[in-house]
Rosetta silent file (secondary structure, phi, psi, omega in degrees, C-alpha in Angstrom):
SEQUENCE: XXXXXXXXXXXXXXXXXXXXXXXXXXXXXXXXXXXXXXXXXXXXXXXXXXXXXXXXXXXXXXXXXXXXXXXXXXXXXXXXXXXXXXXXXXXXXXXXXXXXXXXXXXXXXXXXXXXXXXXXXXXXXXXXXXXXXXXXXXXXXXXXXXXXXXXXXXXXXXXXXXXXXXXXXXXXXXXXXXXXXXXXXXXXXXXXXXXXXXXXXXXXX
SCORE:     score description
SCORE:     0.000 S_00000001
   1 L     0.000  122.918  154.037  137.217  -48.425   63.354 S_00000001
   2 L     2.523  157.890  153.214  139.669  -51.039   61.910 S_00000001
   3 L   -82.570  142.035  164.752  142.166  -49.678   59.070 S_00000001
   4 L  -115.793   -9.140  179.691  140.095  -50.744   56.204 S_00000001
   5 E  -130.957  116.594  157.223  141.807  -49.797   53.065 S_00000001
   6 E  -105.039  109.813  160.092  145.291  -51.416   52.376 S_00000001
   7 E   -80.239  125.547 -173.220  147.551  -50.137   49.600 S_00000001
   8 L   -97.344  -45.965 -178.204  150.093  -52.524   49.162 S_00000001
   9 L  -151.667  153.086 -179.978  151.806  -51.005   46.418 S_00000001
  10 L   -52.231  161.793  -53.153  151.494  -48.009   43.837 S_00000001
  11 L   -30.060 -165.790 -151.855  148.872  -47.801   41.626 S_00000001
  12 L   -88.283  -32.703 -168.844  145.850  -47.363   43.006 S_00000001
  13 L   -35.517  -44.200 -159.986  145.131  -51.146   40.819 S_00000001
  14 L   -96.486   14.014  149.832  146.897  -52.900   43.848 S_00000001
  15 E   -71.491  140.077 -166.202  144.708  -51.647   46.547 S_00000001
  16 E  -109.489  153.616  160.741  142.324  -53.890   48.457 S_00000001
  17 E   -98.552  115.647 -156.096  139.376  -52.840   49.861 S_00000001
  18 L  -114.505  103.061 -162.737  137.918  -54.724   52.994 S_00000001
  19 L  -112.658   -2.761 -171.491  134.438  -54.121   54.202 S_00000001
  20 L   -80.199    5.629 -174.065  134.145  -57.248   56.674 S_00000001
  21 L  -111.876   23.030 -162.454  135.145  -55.397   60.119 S_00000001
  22 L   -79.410  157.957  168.700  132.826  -52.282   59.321 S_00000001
  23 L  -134.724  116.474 -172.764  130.309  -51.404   61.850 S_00000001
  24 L   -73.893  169.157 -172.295  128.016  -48.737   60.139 S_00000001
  25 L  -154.622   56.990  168.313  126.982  -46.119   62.372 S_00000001
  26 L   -51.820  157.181  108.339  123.867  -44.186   60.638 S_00000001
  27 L  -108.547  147.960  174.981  122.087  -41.647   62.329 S_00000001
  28 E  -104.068  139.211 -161.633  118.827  -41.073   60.479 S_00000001
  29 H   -63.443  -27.608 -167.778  117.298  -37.598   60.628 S_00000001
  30 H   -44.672  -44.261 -162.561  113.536  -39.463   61.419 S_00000001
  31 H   -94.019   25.761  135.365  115.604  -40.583   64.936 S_00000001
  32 L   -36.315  139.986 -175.532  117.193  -37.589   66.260 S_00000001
  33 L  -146.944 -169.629  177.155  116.607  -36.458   69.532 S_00000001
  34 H   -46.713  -54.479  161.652  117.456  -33.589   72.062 S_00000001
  35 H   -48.694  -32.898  169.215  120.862  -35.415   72.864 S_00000001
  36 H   -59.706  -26.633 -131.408  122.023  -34.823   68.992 S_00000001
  37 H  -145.479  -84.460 -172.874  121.240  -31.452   68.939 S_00000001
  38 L   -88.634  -47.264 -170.887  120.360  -29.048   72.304 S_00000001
  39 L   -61.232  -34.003 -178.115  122.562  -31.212   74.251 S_00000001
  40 L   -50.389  133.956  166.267  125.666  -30.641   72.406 S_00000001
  41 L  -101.874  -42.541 -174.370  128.178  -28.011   73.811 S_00000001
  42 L   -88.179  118.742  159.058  130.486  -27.975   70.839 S_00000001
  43 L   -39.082  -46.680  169.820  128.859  -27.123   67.029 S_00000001
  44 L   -53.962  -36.371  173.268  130.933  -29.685   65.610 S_00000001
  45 L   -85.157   10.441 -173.062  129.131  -32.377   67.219 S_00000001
  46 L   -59.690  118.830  166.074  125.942  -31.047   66.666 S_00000001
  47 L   -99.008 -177.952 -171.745  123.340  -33.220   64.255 S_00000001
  48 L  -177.439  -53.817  170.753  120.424  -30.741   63.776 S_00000001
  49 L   -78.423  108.178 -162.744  118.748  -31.333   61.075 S_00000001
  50 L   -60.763  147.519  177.273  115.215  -32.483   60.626 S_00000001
  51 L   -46.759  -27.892 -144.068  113.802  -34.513   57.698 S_00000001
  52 L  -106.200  -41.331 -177.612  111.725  -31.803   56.259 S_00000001
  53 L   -31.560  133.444  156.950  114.912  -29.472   56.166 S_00000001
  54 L   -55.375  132.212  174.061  117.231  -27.887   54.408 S_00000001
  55 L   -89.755  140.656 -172.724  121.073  -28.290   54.916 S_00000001
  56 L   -81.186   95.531  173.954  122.545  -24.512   55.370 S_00000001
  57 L   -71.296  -42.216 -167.468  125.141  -24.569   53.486 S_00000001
  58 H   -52.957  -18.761 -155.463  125.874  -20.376   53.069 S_00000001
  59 H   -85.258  -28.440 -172.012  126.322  -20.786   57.824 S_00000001
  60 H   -86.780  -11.082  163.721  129.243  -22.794   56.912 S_00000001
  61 L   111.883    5.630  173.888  130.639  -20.255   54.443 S_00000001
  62 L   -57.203   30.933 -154.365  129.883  -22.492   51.641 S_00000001
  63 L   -60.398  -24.071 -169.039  128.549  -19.373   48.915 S_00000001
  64 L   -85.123 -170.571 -168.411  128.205  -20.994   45.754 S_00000001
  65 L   -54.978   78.546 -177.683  125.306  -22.251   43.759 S_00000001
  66 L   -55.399  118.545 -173.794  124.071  -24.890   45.516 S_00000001
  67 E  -131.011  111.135 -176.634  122.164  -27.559   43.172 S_00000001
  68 E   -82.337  127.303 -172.076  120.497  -30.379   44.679 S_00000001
  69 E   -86.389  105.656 -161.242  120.601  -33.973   42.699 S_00000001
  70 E   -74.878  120.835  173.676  118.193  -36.867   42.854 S_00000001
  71 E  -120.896  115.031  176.120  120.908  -39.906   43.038 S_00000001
  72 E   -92.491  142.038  179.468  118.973  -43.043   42.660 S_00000001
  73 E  -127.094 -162.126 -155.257  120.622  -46.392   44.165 S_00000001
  74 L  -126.743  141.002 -166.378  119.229  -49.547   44.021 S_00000001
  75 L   -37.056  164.125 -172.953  115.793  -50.614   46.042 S_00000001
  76 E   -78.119  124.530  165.243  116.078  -51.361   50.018 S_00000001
  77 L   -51.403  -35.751 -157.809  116.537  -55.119   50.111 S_00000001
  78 L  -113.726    4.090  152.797  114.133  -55.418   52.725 S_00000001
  79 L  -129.743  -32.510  179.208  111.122  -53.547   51.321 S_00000001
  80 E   105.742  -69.020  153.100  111.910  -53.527   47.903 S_00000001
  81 L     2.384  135.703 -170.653  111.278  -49.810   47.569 S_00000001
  82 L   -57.813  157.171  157.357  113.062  -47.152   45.487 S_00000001
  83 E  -145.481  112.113  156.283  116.093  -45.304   47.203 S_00000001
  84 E  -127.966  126.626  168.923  116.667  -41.812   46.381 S_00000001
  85 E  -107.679 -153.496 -153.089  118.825  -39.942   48.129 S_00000001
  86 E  -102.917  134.264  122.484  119.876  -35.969   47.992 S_00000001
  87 E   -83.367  178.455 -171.094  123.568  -35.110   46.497 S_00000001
  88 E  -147.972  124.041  149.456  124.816  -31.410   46.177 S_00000001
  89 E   -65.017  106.976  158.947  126.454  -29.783   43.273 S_00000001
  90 E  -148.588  142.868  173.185  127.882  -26.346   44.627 S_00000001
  91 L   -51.679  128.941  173.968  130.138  -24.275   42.505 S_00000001
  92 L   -99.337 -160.789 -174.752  133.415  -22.832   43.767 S_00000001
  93 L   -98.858   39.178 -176.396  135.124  -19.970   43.815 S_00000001
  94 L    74.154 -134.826 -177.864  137.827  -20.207   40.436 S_00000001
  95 L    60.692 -116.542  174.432  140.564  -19.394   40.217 S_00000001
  96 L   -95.106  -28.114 -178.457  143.344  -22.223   39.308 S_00000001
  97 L  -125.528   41.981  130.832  141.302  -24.987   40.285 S_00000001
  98 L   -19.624  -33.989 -178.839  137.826  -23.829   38.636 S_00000001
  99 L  -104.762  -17.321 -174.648  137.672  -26.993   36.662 S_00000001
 100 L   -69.507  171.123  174.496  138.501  -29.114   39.312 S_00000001
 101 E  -161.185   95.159  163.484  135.797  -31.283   41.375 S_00000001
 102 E   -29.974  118.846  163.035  135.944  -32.263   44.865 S_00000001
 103 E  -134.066  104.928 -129.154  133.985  -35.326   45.537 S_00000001
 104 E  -117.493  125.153 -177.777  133.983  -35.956   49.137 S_00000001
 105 E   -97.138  133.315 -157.813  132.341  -39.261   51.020 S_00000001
 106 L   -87.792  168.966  166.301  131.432  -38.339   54.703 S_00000001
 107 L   -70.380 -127.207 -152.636  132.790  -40.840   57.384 S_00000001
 108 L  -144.357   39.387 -171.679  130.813  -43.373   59.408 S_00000001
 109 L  -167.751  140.026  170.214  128.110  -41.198   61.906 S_00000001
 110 L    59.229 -150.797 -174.543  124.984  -38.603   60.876 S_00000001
 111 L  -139.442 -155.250 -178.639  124.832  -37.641   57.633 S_00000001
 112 H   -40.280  -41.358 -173.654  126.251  -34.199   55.415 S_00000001
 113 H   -49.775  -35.183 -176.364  125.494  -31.933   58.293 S_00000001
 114 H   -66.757  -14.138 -177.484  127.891  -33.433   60.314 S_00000001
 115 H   -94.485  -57.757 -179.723  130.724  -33.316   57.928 S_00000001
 116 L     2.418  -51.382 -167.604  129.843  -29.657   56.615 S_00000001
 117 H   -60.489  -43.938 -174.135  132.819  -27.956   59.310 S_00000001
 118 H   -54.444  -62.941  171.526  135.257  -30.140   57.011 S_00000001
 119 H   -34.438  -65.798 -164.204  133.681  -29.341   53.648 S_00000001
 120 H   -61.308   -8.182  176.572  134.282  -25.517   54.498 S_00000001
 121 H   -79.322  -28.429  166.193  137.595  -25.993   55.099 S_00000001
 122 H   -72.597  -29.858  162.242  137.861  -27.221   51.534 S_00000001
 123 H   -17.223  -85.102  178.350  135.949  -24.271   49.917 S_00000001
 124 H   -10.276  -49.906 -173.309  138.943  -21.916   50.274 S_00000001
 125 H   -89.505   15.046  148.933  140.412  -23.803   47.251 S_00000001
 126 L   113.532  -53.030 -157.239  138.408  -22.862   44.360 S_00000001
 127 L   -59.875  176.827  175.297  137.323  -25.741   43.521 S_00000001
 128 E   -69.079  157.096 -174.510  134.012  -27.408   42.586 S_00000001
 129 E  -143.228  146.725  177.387  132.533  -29.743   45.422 S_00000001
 130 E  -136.672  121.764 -178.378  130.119  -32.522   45.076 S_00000001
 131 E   -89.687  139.901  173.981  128.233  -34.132   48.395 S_00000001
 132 E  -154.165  120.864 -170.913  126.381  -37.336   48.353 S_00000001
 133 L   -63.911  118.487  131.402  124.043  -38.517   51.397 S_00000001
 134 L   -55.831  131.572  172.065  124.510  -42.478   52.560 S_00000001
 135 L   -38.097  120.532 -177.206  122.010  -44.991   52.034 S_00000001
 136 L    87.591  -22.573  175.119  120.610  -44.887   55.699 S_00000001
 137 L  -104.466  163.476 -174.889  122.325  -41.870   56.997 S_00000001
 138 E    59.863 -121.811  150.464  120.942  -38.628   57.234 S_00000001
 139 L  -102.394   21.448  136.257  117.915  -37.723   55.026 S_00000001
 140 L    -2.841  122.408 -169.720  117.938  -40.911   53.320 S_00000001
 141 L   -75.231   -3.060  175.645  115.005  -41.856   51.993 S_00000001
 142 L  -121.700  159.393  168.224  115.599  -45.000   53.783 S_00000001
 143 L  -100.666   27.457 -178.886  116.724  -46.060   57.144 S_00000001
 144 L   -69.376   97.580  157.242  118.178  -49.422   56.249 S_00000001
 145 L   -37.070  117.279  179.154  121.684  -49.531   56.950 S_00000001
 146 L   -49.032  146.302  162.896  124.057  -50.564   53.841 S_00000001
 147 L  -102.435 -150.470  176.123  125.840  -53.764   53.545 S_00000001
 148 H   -83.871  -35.479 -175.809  129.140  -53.903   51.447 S_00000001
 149 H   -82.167   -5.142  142.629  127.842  -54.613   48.552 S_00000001
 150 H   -49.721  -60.786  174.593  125.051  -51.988   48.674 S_00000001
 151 H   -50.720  -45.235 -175.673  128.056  -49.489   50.045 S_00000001
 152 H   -77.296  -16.719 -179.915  130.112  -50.032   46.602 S_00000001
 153 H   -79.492  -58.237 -177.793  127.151  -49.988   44.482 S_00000001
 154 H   -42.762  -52.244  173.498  126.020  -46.645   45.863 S_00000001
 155 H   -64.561  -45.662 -176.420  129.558  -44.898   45.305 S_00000001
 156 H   -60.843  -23.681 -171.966  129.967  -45.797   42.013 S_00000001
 157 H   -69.071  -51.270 -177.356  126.306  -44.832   41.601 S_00000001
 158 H   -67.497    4.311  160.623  127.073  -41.355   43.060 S_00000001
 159 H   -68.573  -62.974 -157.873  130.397  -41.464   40.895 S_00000001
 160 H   -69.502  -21.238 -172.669  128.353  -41.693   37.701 S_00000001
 161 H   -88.887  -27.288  147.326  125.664  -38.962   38.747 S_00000001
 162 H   -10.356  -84.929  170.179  128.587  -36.967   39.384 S_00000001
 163 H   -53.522  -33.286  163.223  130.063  -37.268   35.893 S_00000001
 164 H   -17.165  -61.292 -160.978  126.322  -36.530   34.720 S_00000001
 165 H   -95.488  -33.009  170.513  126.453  -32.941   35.582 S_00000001
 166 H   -39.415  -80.744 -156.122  130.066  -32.385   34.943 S_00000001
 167 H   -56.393  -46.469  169.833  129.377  -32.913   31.469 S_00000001
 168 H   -65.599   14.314 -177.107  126.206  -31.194   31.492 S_00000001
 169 H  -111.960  -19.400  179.318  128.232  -28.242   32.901 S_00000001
 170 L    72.325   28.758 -173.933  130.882  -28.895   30.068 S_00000001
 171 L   -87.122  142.367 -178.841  133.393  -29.610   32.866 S_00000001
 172 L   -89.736  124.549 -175.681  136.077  -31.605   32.511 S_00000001
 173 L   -61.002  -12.208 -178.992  135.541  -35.281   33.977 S_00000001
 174 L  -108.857   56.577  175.391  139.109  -36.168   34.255 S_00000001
 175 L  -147.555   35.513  151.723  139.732  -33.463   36.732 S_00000001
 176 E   -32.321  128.850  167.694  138.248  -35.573   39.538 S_00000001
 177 E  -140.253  103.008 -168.641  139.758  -35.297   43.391 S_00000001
 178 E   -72.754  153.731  164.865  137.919  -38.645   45.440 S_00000001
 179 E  -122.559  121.650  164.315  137.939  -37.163   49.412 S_00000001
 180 E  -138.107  125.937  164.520  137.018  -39.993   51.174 S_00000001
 181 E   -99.455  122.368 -178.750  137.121  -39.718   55.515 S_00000001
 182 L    79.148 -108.086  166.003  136.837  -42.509   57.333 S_00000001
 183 L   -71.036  -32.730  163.418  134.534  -44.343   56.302 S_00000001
 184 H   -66.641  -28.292  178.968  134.444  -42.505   52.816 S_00000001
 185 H   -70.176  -42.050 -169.754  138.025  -43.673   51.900 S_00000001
 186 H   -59.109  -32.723 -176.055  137.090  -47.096   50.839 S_00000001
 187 H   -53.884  -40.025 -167.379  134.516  -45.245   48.603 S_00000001
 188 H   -55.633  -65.888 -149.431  137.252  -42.624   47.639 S_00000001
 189 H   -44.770  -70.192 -144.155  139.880  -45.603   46.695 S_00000001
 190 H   -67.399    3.473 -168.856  137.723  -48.076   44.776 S_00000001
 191 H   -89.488  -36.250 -160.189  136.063  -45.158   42.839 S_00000001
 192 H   -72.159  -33.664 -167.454  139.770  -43.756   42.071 S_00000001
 193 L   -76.048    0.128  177.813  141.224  -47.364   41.412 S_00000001
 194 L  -102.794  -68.290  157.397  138.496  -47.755   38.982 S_00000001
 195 L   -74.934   69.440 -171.347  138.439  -43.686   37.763 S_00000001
 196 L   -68.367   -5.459  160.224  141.816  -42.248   38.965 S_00000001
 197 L    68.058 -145.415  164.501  140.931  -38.535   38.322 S_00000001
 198 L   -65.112  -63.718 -156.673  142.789  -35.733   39.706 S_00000001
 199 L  -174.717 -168.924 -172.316  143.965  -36.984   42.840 S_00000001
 200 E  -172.285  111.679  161.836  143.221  -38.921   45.986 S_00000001
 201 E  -122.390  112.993  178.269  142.716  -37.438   49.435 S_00000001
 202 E  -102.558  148.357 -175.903  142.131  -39.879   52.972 S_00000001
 203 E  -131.278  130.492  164.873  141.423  -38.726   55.999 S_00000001
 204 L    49.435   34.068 -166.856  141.053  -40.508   59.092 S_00000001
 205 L  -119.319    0.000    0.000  140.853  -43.969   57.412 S_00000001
């Protein structure tokens, strides 16, 4: 994939965000097949999970409360039909960064399961972590693949359902840290150049 995010110069204000060289790469759980799955030699490359499913979080070492989120985005241009997909609330483990809240945008292939080896590496640091399923990817309720402006709408949407439960948790909202990989950093940047948070961590972008 292209570089897609340019910073030209500190703040985050002077960053541009460029969506015209993206080429999404959904898999949708409906279209899985034996190659995704049984075919695989290495677990990281695995997809697995079926529509009706749960994602395991506890196999990845993932222990805390897991709380699933309805995050509504706005209807599939091409039926007109509601899209809600699944986010995940799960609690960390204290300590010094107890108040803090990960909120980490998957790259540009499958959906959470596929990121999930990453997420656990971030566990380890106390903090809170919040997941949020692409429009089209995963268990989407739809399989329409996002455009840009449909991509930017969605993060900010899953930005604000975010801040939802932080407050209803009595959390503090300006203790934000966007994760964005790949495909997730433009989401990361334009949520932090609007909401600068905590911090700002890219990966593979």
């Amino acid at each position: 994939m292209m570089r897609l995010a340019v910073c030209l110069l500190l703040p985050l204000s002077a960053c541009l965000v460029n969506l015209d060289f993206v080429q999404y790469n959904p898999r949708h759980c409906s279209t899985l097949t034996a190659v995704d799955c049984e075919d695989k030699d290495e677990e990281i490359d695995k997809i697995c999970a079926k529509c009706e499913d749960d994602y395991n979080f506890t196999e990845v070492g993932l222990t805390g409360e897991v709380t699933r989120l309805e995050l509504n985005l706005d209807p599939d241009p091409a039926t007109g039909e509601a899209v809600v997909n699944d986010a995940y609330f799960i609690t960390g483990s204290g300590g010094d960064l107890a108040d803090v809240t990960i909120m980490f945008s998957q790259g540009n292939y499958g959906g959470i399961e596929h990121y999930l080896h990453l997420v656990e590496n971030i566990y380890p640091s106390g903090a809170n972590l919040f997941i949020w399923e692409y429009r089209g990817y995963g268990k989407s309720s739809t399989q329409s693949t996002p455009n840009e402006t449909l991509f930017m709408a969605d993060s900010m949407a899953a930005y604000n359902l975010l801040i939802t439960e932080l407050n209803s948790r009595d959390l503090p909202t300006d203790q934000v840290v966007h994760f964005g990989m790949s495909l997730g950093a433009i989401a990361a940047i334009e949520i932090a150049r609007q909401h600068p948070g905590k911090g700002l961590i890219l990966q593979s972008s």
